[in-house]
Amino acid sequence: MHKEFEIEPLWKVTRHLSQVARGAAVPDTVIRGVRPLCVFTEKILPESEVWISGGRIAAVVPAGSCTSDEAQFFEGAGAILAPGLVDAHLHIESSMVTACAYAEAALKNGTTTIFCDSHEIANVCDKEGIEWMLEDARMAALNIFLTIPSTVPATTPEFETAGGNLTPSKIGELFDAWPEAVALGEKMDFVAVASGDERAHAIIAESLRRGRPVCGHIYGRENVAAYAASGVTDTHEAVTAEIAEDLLRAGVWIFLRGGPPTTPWHSLPQAIRAVTDFGCSPKRVCLCTDDRDADDLFLFGMDWVAKEARRFGIPAPVAWSMGSLHAATRYAMDGEFGSLGAGRRADLVLTNDDGDVHATWLSGKLVIDGGHPTEVLERALQTPYRYPASAYQTVTLPNSPTLLPELPKTPCTANVIKIVTPGIETFHDRLAINPSGGWESLLTEHNLCHVAVIERHGIHGEVAHGLLQDFGITEGAVASTVGHDAHNLIVAGKNESDMKLAVETLRTSQGGVCVVRNGEILAHVPLPIAGLISDERATEVANKTSQLKLAWNEVGCQMPYMGFNLLPLSVIPNFRITDKGLVLVRNLKILPLFEDQTAG
């Protein structure tokens, strides 16, 4: 945490806090005229005041209890005072900003503590990338804890080329060297875990033998028992009420993922039915954001997720508790975060009855007032962590990569990736094609576009080709160096020249996302840090991301660009493309783009 907000550990200040709590010493700050939201009793209390000293809560007492003119007073005017929100699971890199920059948006949305899995930078820069992110987190105006990436690379080199390889020993070293590394990040290779893969379980063991939680990522009710038996104790991928109840019964915490409602990341409405319809207790249910675009980071924060929980039937105090105390409890940090309990950090949020955030305190200091950063936060935002030069030199592409496959000379079958929005799963389709009319005719007839994945870590420069059906792009090309999880460059388009321009644009900027059309760059978000992250302030990145989305829609893309980034993620069903080729996920088999029409 940024030095501006560092406070003494509780064991050093208990004597003083006890004196303040009984009125024998004057609090530093009194927030009065508020209705405290008690997450322990799940009630909103009558008008009271909160005494703060040394960045910690000393007491919640009846209104008018402090009469000393030595304290600094903040008038709450009858609003609700709640604990700062605690995001149980997210990826900072998905927002394309640094940890220091991320703090601004989080605090505006009432989030004061986050648990981040930085597997994206690990896939590019290995253990060193994680250490950069940890240094970044230490300078942020936010409580940031890392769940060490568990699945880097996400699959074997046979199916994908990554820049990082976090072995069990490297993961153990990170746990031992960094106190901010508090858990093992989402174990995405759930099939390997359930099947008893030796490496997967060796990684889990590094966390369990240190007494750290193991976070999960799972599809399919048939995998629940084996997955839970492997030591995994949470997941944010419960997308239905049925699997959510299965997981809760197995002792697995559920993180309800609230995403922008037009995206497949909004799984909360279905999964929450395990509580509202099936009668499961919410005591082991948390809220999280998972992935956010830079602009959506400001629009759909944890406060919005808590409102969604309310909208789908959870009482307001319970919803806020699911977004604060529950996550702190899951990570065994409820003695520090997630409540207005005495002795806890004074990370607080002032809201109206609808849950709209008006003010945020971090370590007892007012950082957001009326929706705007205060002077103390502005000072912190102006002194961010600076990534080393090597972090800006990670996109190494082959010279003049071949972006289109050779057109077959005779009729054949094409193995095509079929896009079905709004979900993130892709499907395998086999199309009988006649190439006699050329590429333009072929693409138009079947609503196809080209897609290519280029290895960008400077290892071998391989390029794989594919065809997307129903991606929707009508002209131009789009490209990104955020191709999960290995983060190779993915480019899709209708013609080779625009695809080349998109690739060269990202080569020049050392990473990013762009949209081009007819030789013109319509939008470009440069991401020079590891090809994933901007070094600009979050508001600037959000503006560029908004422009990107407009251009993305303008050229006809039906799949959101974050979904496009997931096309190379070969642990998500059913048919994907990596730098190694077209991967049939459930069989872990690589298929050719074209084959004889009689092939099965």
PDB file of N, CA, C and O in Angstrom, residues 363-425:
ATOM      1  N   SER A 363      -7.845   3.838   5.130  1.00  0.00           N
ATOM      2  CA  SER A 363      -7.026   4.005   6.340  1.00  0.00           C
ATOM      3  C   SER A 363      -7.405   5.282   7.090  1.00  0.00           C
ATOM      4  O   SER A 363      -6.551   5.998   7.618  1.00  0.00           O
ATOM      5  N   GLY A 364      -8.697   5.579   7.121  1.00  0.00           N
ATOM      6  CA  GLY A 364      -9.193   6.740   7.852  1.00  0.00           C
ATOM      7  C   GLY A 364      -9.050   8.061   7.143  1.00  0.00           C
ATOM      8  O   GLY A 364      -9.437   9.100   7.683  1.00  0.00           O
ATOM      9  N   LYS A 365      -8.482   8.058   5.929  1.00  0.00           N
ATOM     10  CA  LYS A 365      -8.307   9.305   5.170  1.00  0.00           C
ATOM     11  C   LYS A 365      -9.336   9.371   4.049  1.00  0.00           C
ATOM     12  O   LYS A 365      -9.522   8.402   3.297  1.00  0.00           O
ATOM     13  N   LEU A 366      -9.971  10.525   3.919  1.00  0.00           N
ATOM     14  CA  LEU A 366     -10.978  10.725   2.886  1.00  0.00           C
ATOM     15  C   LEU A 366     -10.289  10.783   1.525  1.00  0.00           C
ATOM     16  O   LEU A 366      -9.474  11.672   1.266  1.00  0.00           O
ATOM     17  N   VAL A 367     -10.616   9.837   0.645  1.00  0.00           N
ATOM     18  CA  VAL A 367      -9.951   9.780  -0.666  1.00  0.00           C
ATOM     19  C   VAL A 367     -10.895  10.108  -1.815  1.00  0.00           C
ATOM     20  O   VAL A 367     -10.451  10.559  -2.880  1.00  0.00           O
ATOM     21  N   ILE A 368     -12.183   9.862  -1.612  1.00  0.00           N
ATOM     22  CA  ILE A 368     -13.194  10.229  -2.614  1.00  0.00           C
ATOM     23  C   ILE A 368     -14.274  11.024  -1.903  1.00  0.00           C
ATOM     24  O   ILE A 368     -14.805  10.592  -0.874  1.00  0.00           O
ATOM     25  N   ASP A 369     -14.588  12.193  -2.425  1.00  0.00           N
ATOM     26  CA  ASP A 369     -15.622  13.044  -1.840  1.00  0.00           C
ATOM     27  C   ASP A 369     -16.483  13.573  -2.975  1.00  0.00           C
ATOM     28  O   ASP A 369     -15.976  14.232  -3.891  1.00  0.00           O
ATOM     29  N   GLY A 370     -17.776  13.254  -2.936  1.00  0.00           N
ATOM     30  CA  GLY A 370     -18.656  13.688  -4.014  1.00  0.00           C
ATOM     31  C   GLY A 370     -18.299  13.071  -5.350  1.00  0.00           C
ATOM     32  O   GLY A 370     -18.553  13.673  -6.404  1.00  0.00           O
ATOM     33  N   GLY A 371     -17.708  11.902  -5.329  1.00  0.00           N
ATOM     34  CA  GLY A 371     -17.343  11.205  -6.564  1.00  0.00           C
ATOM     35  C   GLY A 371     -16.013  11.609  -7.150  1.00  0.00           C
ATOM     36  O   GLY A 371     -15.634  11.111  -8.217  1.00  0.00           O
ATOM     37  N   HIS A 372     -15.268  12.476  -6.472  1.00  0.00           N
ATOM     38  CA  HIS A 372     -14.003  12.980  -7.017  1.00  0.00           C
ATOM     39  C   HIS A 372     -12.840  12.687  -6.071  1.00  0.00           C
ATOM     40  O   HIS A 372     -13.011  12.694  -4.842  1.00  0.00           O
ATOM     41  N   PRO A 373     -11.647  12.452  -6.628  1.00  0.00           N
ATOM     42  CA  PRO A 373     -10.474  12.231  -5.774  1.00  0.00           C
ATOM     43  C   PRO A 373     -10.153  13.461  -4.942  1.00  0.00           C
ATOM     44  O   PRO A 373     -10.246  14.602  -5.423  1.00  0.00           O
ATOM     45  N   THR A 374      -9.796  13.244  -3.700  1.00  0.00           N
ATOM     46  CA  THR A 374      -9.360  14.337  -2.840  1.00  0.00           C
ATOM     47  C   THR A 374      -7.870  14.604  -3.069  1.00  0.00           C
ATOM     48  O   THR A 374      -7.189  13.872  -3.785  1.00  0.00           O
ATOM     49  N   GLU A 375      -7.374  15.629  -2.418  1.00  0.00           N
ATOM     50  CA  GLU A 375      -5.972  16.010  -2.593  1.00  0.00           C
ATOM     51  C   GLU A 375      -5.025  14.885  -2.175  1.00  0.00           C
ATOM     52  O   GLU A 375      -4.020  14.627  -2.837  1.00  0.00           O
ATOM     53  N   VAL A 376      -5.356  14.184  -1.100  1.00  0.00           N
ATOM     54  CA  VAL A 376      -4.471  13.135  -0.622  1.00  0.00           C
ATOM     55  C   VAL A 376      -4.403  11.988  -1.634  1.00  0.00           C
ATOM     56  O   VAL A 376      -3.319  11.407  -1.853  1.00  0.00           O
ATOM     57  N   LEU A 377      -5.499  11.666  -2.291  1.00  0.00           N
ATOM     58  CA  LEU A 377      -5.471  10.625  -3.318  1.00  0.00           C
ATOM     59  C   LEU A 377      -4.740  11.108  -4.565  1.00  0.00           C
ATOM     60  O   LEU A 377      -3.969  10.354  -5.173  1.00  0.00           O
ATOM     61  N   GLU A 378      -4.969  12.358  -4.942  1.00  0.00           N
ATOM     62  CA  GLU A 378      -4.277  12.891  -6.120  1.00  0.00           C
ATOM     63  C   GLU A 378      -2.758  12.814  -5.930  1.00  0.00           C
ATOM     64  O   GLU A 378      -2.026  12.476  -6.864  1.00  0.00           O
ATOM     65  N   ARG A 379      -2.285  13.102  -4.744  1.00  0.00           N
ATOM     66  CA  ARG A 379      -0.831  13.012  -4.490  1.00  0.00           C
ATOM     67  C   ARG A 379      -0.335  11.583  -4.713  1.00  0.00           C
ATOM     68  O   ARG A 379       0.713  11.358  -5.315  1.00  0.00           O
ATOM     69  N   ALA A 380      -1.107  10.629  -4.230  1.00  0.00           N
ATOM     70  CA  ALA A 380      -0.706   9.233  -4.387  1.00  0.00           C
ATOM     71  C   ALA A 380      -0.731   8.805  -5.850  1.00  0.00           C
ATOM     72  O   ALA A 380       0.164   8.089  -6.312  1.00  0.00           O
ATOM     73  N   LEU A 381      -1.730   9.251  -6.591  1.00  0.00           N
ATOM     74  CA  LEU A 381      -1.852   8.869  -7.998  1.00  0.00           C
ATOM     75  C   LEU A 381      -0.734   9.459  -8.848  1.00  0.00           C
ATOM     76  O   LEU A 381      -0.411   8.916  -9.920  1.00  0.00           O
ATOM     77  N   GLN A 382      -0.148  10.536  -8.392  1.00  0.00           N
ATOM     78  CA  GLN A 382       0.917  11.193  -9.163  1.00  0.00           C
ATOM     79  C   GLN A 382       2.301  10.596  -8.922  1.00  0.00           C
ATOM     80  O   GLN A 382       3.279  11.019  -9.551  1.00  0.00           O
ATOM     81  N   THR A 383       2.398   9.607  -8.042  1.00  0.00           N
ATOM     82  CA  THR A 383       3.688   8.963  -7.791  1.00  0.00           C
ATOM     83  C   THR A 383       3.545   7.451  -7.916  1.00  0.00           C
ATOM     84  O   THR A 383       3.732   6.720  -6.957  1.00  0.00           O
ATOM     85  N   PRO A 384       3.209   6.959  -9.126  1.00  0.00           N
ATOM     86  CA  PRO A 384       2.985   5.524  -9.299  1.00  0.00           C
ATOM     87  C   PRO A 384       4.297   4.743  -9.438  1.00  0.00           C
ATOM     88  O   PRO A 384       5.375   5.332  -9.629  1.00  0.00           O
ATOM     89  N   TYR A 385       4.187   3.443  -9.346  1.00  0.00           N
ATOM     90  CA  TYR A 385       5.314   2.553  -9.610  1.00  0.00           C
ATOM     91  C   TYR A 385       5.680   2.629 -11.091  1.00  0.00           C
ATOM     92  O   TYR A 385       4.808   2.709 -11.948  1.00  0.00           O
ATOM     93  N   ARG A 386       6.965   2.633 -11.367  1.00  0.00           N
ATOM     94  CA  ARG A 386       7.437   2.648 -12.750  1.00  0.00           C
ATOM     95  C   ARG A 386       8.012   1.273 -13.095  1.00  0.00           C
ATOM     96  O   ARG A 386       8.952   0.818 -12.461  1.00  0.00           O
ATOM     97  N   TYR A 387       7.427   0.640 -14.077  1.00  0.00           N
ATOM     98  CA  TYR A 387       7.903  -0.671 -14.505  1.00  0.00           C
ATOM     99  C   TYR A 387       9.265  -0.538 -15.185  1.00  0.00           C
ATOM    100  O   TYR A 387       9.556   0.485 -15.820  1.00  0.00           O
ATOM    101  N   PRO A 388      10.118  -1.554 -15.067  1.00  0.00           N
ATOM    102  CA  PRO A 388      11.450  -1.475 -15.671  1.00  0.00           C
ATOM    103  C   PRO A 388      11.396  -1.513 -17.195  1.00  0.00           C
ATOM    104  O   PRO A 388      10.376  -1.891 -17.789  1.00  0.00           O
ATOM    105  N   ALA A 389      12.518  -1.138 -17.813  1.00  0.00           N
ATOM    106  CA  ALA A 389      12.582  -1.056 -19.280  1.00  0.00           C
ATOM    107  C   ALA A 389      12.253  -2.390 -19.938  1.00  0.00           C
ATOM    108  O   ALA A 389      11.604  -2.435 -20.997  1.00  0.00           O
ATOM    109  N   SER A 390      12.660  -3.492 -19.317  1.00  0.00           N
ATOM    110  CA  SER A 390      12.424  -4.800 -19.925  1.00  0.00           C
ATOM    111  C   SER A 390      10.941  -5.113 -20.033  1.00  0.00           C
ATOM    112  O   SER A 390      10.523  -5.896 -20.900  1.00  0.00           O
ATOM    113  N   ALA A 391      10.111  -4.505 -19.187  1.00  0.00           N
ATOM    114  CA  ALA A 391       8.666  -4.729 -19.255  1.00  0.00           C
ATOM    115  C   ALA A 391       8.068  -4.121 -20.513  1.00  0.00           C
ATOM    116  O   ALA A 391       6.957  -4.497 -20.920  1.00  0.00           O
ATOM    117  N   TYR A 392       8.787  -3.191 -21.130  1.00  0.00           N
ATOM    118  CA  TYR A 392       8.319  -2.507 -22.339  1.00  0.00           C
ATOM    119  C   TYR A 392       8.857  -3.152 -23.615  1.00  0.00           C
ATOM    120  O   TYR A 392       8.717  -2.588 -24.699  1.00  0.00           O
ATOM    121  N   GLN A 393       9.462  -4.318 -23.506  1.00  0.00           N
ATOM    122  CA  GLN A 393      10.098  -4.954 -24.672  1.00  0.00           C
ATOM    123  C   GLN A 393       9.703  -6.428 -24.742  1.00  0.00           C
ATOM    124  O   GLN A 393      10.543  -7.326 -24.708  1.00  0.00           O
ATOM    125  N   THR A 394       8.413  -6.681 -24.837  1.00  0.00           N
ATOM    126  CA  THR A 394       7.944  -8.068 -24.769  1.00  0.00           C
ATOM    127  C   THR A 394       7.239  -8.551 -26.030  1.00  0.00           C
ATOM    128  O   THR A 394       6.861  -9.717 -26.107  1.00  0.00           O
ATOM    129  N   VAL A 395       7.058  -7.674 -27.004  1.00  0.00           N
ATOM    130  CA  VAL A 395       6.372  -8.081 -28.233  1.00  0.00           C
ATOM    131  C   VAL A 395       7.411  -8.258 -29.333  1.00  0.00           C
ATOM    132  O   VAL A 395       7.892  -7.292 -29.924  1.00  0.00           O
ATOM    133  N   THR A 396       7.778  -9.504 -29.579  1.00  0.00           N
ATOM    134  CA  THR A 396       8.776  -9.838 -30.603  1.00  0.00           C
ATOM    135  C   THR A 396       8.096 -10.704 -31.653  1.00  0.00           C
ATOM    136  O   THR A 396       7.834 -11.894 -31.420  1.00  0.00           O
ATOM    137  N   LEU A 397       7.786 -10.097 -32.790  1.00  0.00           N
ATOM    138  CA  LEU A 397       7.047 -10.775 -33.849  1.00  0.00           C
ATOM    139  C   LEU A 397       7.965 -11.159 -34.999  1.00  0.00           C
ATOM    140  O   LEU A 397       8.985 -10.495 -35.242  1.00  0.00           O
ATOM    141  N   PRO A 398       7.612 -12.200 -35.735  1.00  0.00           N
ATOM    142  CA  PRO A 398       8.386 -12.534 -36.941  1.00  0.00           C
ATOM    143  C   PRO A 398       8.226 -11.437 -37.987  1.00  0.00           C
ATOM    144  O   PRO A 398       7.215 -10.722 -38.006  1.00  0.00           O
ATOM    145  N   ASN A 399       9.218 -11.302 -38.835  1.00  0.00           N
ATOM    146  CA  ASN A 399       9.130 -10.326 -39.919  1.00  0.00           C
ATOM    147  C   ASN A 399       8.146 -10.822 -40.981  1.00  0.00           C
ATOM    148  O   ASN A 399       8.186 -11.987 -41.387  1.00  0.00           O
ATOM    149  N   SER A 400       7.247  -9.954 -41.397  1.00  0.00           N
ATOM    150  CA  SER A 400       6.274 -10.241 -42.452  1.00  0.00           C
ATOM    151  C   SER A 400       5.573 -11.586 -42.272  1.00  0.00           C
ATOM    152  O   SER A 400       5.655 -12.478 -43.131  1.00  0.00           O
ATOM    153  N   PRO A 401       4.891 -11.779 -41.167  1.00  0.00           N
ATOM    154  CA  PRO A 401       4.200 -13.059 -40.955  1.00  0.00           C
ATOM    155  C   PRO A 401       3.101 -13.270 -41.998  1.00  0.00           C
ATOM    156  O   PRO A 401       2.457 -12.327 -42.452  1.00  0.00           O
ATOM    157  N   THR A 402       2.914 -14.503 -42.400  1.00  0.00           N
ATOM    158  CA  THR A 402       1.859 -14.857 -43.348  1.00  0.00           C
ATOM    159  C   THR A 402       0.532 -14.904 -42.605  1.00  0.00           C
ATOM    160  O   THR A 402       0.339 -15.723 -41.704  1.00  0.00           O
ATOM    161  N   LEU A 403      -0.382 -14.036 -42.976  1.00  0.00           N
ATOM    162  CA  LEU A 403      -1.623 -13.889 -42.214  1.00  0.00           C
ATOM    163  C   LEU A 403      -2.797 -14.657 -42.782  1.00  0.00           C
ATOM    164  O   LEU A 403      -3.775 -14.890 -42.074  1.00  0.00           O
ATOM    165  N   LEU A 404      -2.713 -15.045 -44.071  1.00  0.00           N
ATOM    166  CA  LEU A 404      -3.793 -15.819 -44.675  1.00  0.00           C
ATOM    167  C   LEU A 404      -3.279 -17.202 -45.046  1.00  0.00           C
ATOM    168  O   LEU A 404      -2.151 -17.349 -45.516  1.00  0.00           O
ATOM    169  N   PRO A 405      -4.094 -18.214 -44.854  1.00  0.00           N
ATOM    170  CA  PRO A 405      -3.682 -19.552 -45.289  1.00  0.00           C
ATOM    171  C   PRO A 405      -3.752 -19.653 -46.809  1.00  0.00           C
ATOM    172  O   PRO A 405      -4.413 -18.860 -47.476  1.00  0.00           O
ATOM    173  N   GLU A 406      -3.079 -20.636 -47.344  1.00  0.00           N
ATOM    174  CA  GLU A 406      -3.174 -20.876 -48.784  1.00  0.00           C
ATOM    175  C   GLU A 406      -4.555 -21.404 -49.118  1.00  0.00           C
ATOM    176  O   GLU A 406      -5.078 -22.307 -48.449  1.00  0.00           O
ATOM    177  N   LEU A 407      -5.179 -20.834 -50.126  1.00  0.00           N
ATOM    178  CA  LEU A 407      -6.519 -21.250 -50.519  1.00  0.00           C
ATOM    179  C   LEU A 407      -6.464 -22.632 -51.156  1.00  0.00           C
ATOM    180  O   LEU A 407      -5.649 -22.886 -52.051  1.00  0.00           O
ATOM    181  N   PRO A 408      -7.291 -23.575 -50.677  1.00  0.00           N
ATOM    182  CA  PRO A 408      -7.287 -24.916 -51.286  1.00  0.00           C
ATOM    183  C   PRO A 408      -7.598 -24.848 -52.778  1.00  0.00           C
ATOM    184  O   PRO A 408      -8.297 -23.936 -53.241  1.00  0.00           O
ATOM    185  N   LYS A 409      -7.089 -25.827 -53.514  1.00  0.00           N
ATOM    186  CA  LYS A 409      -7.288 -25.839 -54.971  1.00  0.00           C
ATOM    187  C   LYS A 409      -8.539 -26.603 -55.374  1.00  0.00           C
ATOM    188  O   LYS A 409      -9.050 -26.429 -56.484  1.00  0.00           O
ATOM    189  N   THR A 410      -9.050 -27.443 -54.470  1.00  0.00           N
ATOM    190  CA  THR A 410     -10.233 -28.249 -54.783  1.00  0.00           C
ATOM    191  C   THR A 410     -11.218 -28.186 -53.627  1.00  0.00           C
ATOM    192  O   THR A 410     -10.863 -27.805 -52.506  1.00  0.00           O
ATOM    193  N   PRO A 411     -12.491 -28.560 -53.856  1.00  0.00           N
ATOM    194  CA  PRO A 411     -13.464 -28.582 -52.765  1.00  0.00           C
ATOM    195  C   PRO A 411     -12.976 -29.434 -51.597  1.00  0.00           C
ATOM    196  O   PRO A 411     -12.346 -30.480 -51.781  1.00  0.00           O
ATOM    197  N   CYS A 412     -13.274 -28.964 -50.398  1.00  0.00           N
ATOM    198  CA  CYS A 412     -12.810 -29.656 -49.192  1.00  0.00           C
ATOM    199  C   CYS A 412     -13.699 -29.262 -48.012  1.00  0.00           C
ATOM    200  O   CYS A 412     -14.692 -28.556 -48.172  1.00  0.00           O
ATOM    201  N   THR A 413     -13.313 -29.709 -46.825  1.00  0.00           N
ATOM    202  CA  THR A 413     -14.030 -29.348 -45.600  1.00  0.00           C
ATOM    203  C   THR A 413     -13.159 -28.416 -44.768  1.00  0.00           C
ATOM    204  O   THR A 413     -11.961 -28.667 -44.593  1.00  0.00           O
ATOM    205  N   ALA A 414     -13.763 -27.350 -44.271  1.00  0.00           N
ATOM    206  CA  ALA A 414     -13.046 -26.417 -43.388  1.00  0.00           C
ATOM    207  C   ALA A 414     -13.522 -26.617 -41.960  1.00  0.00           C
ATOM    208  O   ALA A 414     -14.734 -26.694 -41.702  1.00  0.00           O
ATOM    209  N   ASN A 415     -12.571 -26.721 -41.034  1.00  0.00           N
ATOM    210  CA  ASN A 415     -12.880 -26.743 -39.602  1.00  0.00           C
ATOM    211  C   ASN A 415     -12.952 -25.301 -39.126  1.00  0.00           C
ATOM    212  O   ASN A 415     -11.937 -24.600 -39.061  1.00  0.00           O
ATOM    213  N   VAL A 416     -14.145 -24.850 -38.799  1.00  0.00           N
ATOM    214  CA  VAL A 416     -14.423 -23.440 -38.556  1.00  0.00           C
ATOM    215  C   VAL A 416     -14.784 -23.213 -37.095  1.00  0.00           C
ATOM    216  O   VAL A 416     -15.452 -24.041 -36.455  1.00  0.00           O
ATOM    217  N   ILE A 417     -14.341 -22.075 -36.555  1.00  0.00           N
ATOM    218  CA  ILE A 417     -14.728 -21.653 -35.205  1.00  0.00           C
ATOM    219  C   ILE A 417     -16.019 -20.858 -35.310  1.00  0.00           C
ATOM    220  O   ILE A 417     -16.048 -19.771 -35.899  1.00  0.00           O
ATOM    221  N   LYS A 418     -17.083 -21.392 -34.753  1.00  0.00           N
ATOM    222  CA  LYS A 418     -18.384 -20.720 -34.832  1.00  0.00           C
ATOM    223  C   LYS A 418     -18.607 -19.900 -33.563  1.00  0.00           C
ATOM    224  O   LYS A 418     -18.494 -20.399 -32.452  1.00  0.00           O
ATOM    225  N   ILE A 419     -18.922 -18.619 -33.742  1.00  0.00           N
ATOM    226  CA  ILE A 419     -19.177 -17.694 -32.638  1.00  0.00           C
ATOM    227  C   ILE A 419     -20.672 -17.672 -32.348  1.00  0.00           C
ATOM    228  O   ILE A 419     -21.490 -17.486 -33.255  1.00  0.00           O
ATOM    229  N   VAL A 420     -21.029 -17.875 -31.082  1.00  0.00           N
ATOM    230  CA  VAL A 420     -22.433 -17.773 -30.658  1.00  0.00           C
ATOM    231  C   VAL A 420     -22.471 -16.825 -29.467  1.00  0.00           C
ATOM    232  O   VAL A 420     -22.115 -17.191 -28.351  1.00  0.00           O
ATOM    233  N   THR A 421     -22.855 -15.591 -29.703  1.00  0.00           N
ATOM    234  CA  THR A 421     -22.912 -14.594 -28.632  1.00  0.00           C
ATOM    235  C   THR A 421     -24.229 -14.740 -27.868  1.00  0.00           C
ATOM    236  O   THR A 421     -25.212 -15.243 -28.424  1.00  0.00           O
ATOM    237  N   PRO A 422     -24.311 -14.313 -26.583  1.00  0.00           N
ATOM    238  CA  PRO A 422     -23.286 -13.556 -25.869  1.00  0.00           C
ATOM    239  C   PRO A 422     -22.295 -14.411 -25.107  1.00  0.00           C
ATOM    240  O   PRO A 422     -21.455 -13.874 -24.398  1.00  0.00           O
ATOM    241  N   GLY A 423     -22.380 -15.739 -25.203  1.00  0.00           N
ATOM    242  CA  GLY A 423     -21.494 -16.589 -24.422  1.00  0.00           C
ATOM    243  C   GLY A 423     -20.055 -16.531 -24.902  1.00  0.00           C
ATOM    244  O   GLY A 423     -19.752 -16.018 -25.989  1.00  0.00           O
ATOM    245  N   ILE A 424     -19.139 -17.074 -24.078  1.00  0.00           N
ATOM    246  CA  ILE A 424     -17.726 -17.081 -24.448  1.00  0.00           C
ATOM    247  C   ILE A 424     -17.297 -18.435 -25.001  1.00  0.00           C
ATOM    248  O   ILE A 424     -16.184 -18.568 -25.508  1.00  0.00           O
ATOM    249  N   GLU A 425     -18.178 -19.454 -24.939  1.00  0.00           N
ATOM    250  CA  GLU A 425     -17.843 -20.724 -25.567  1.00  0.00           C
ATOM    251  C   GLU A 425     -17.905 -20.569 -27.080  1.00  0.00           C
ATOM    252  O   GLU A 425     -18.739 -19.836 -27.612  1.00  0.00           O
TER     253      GLU A 425
END
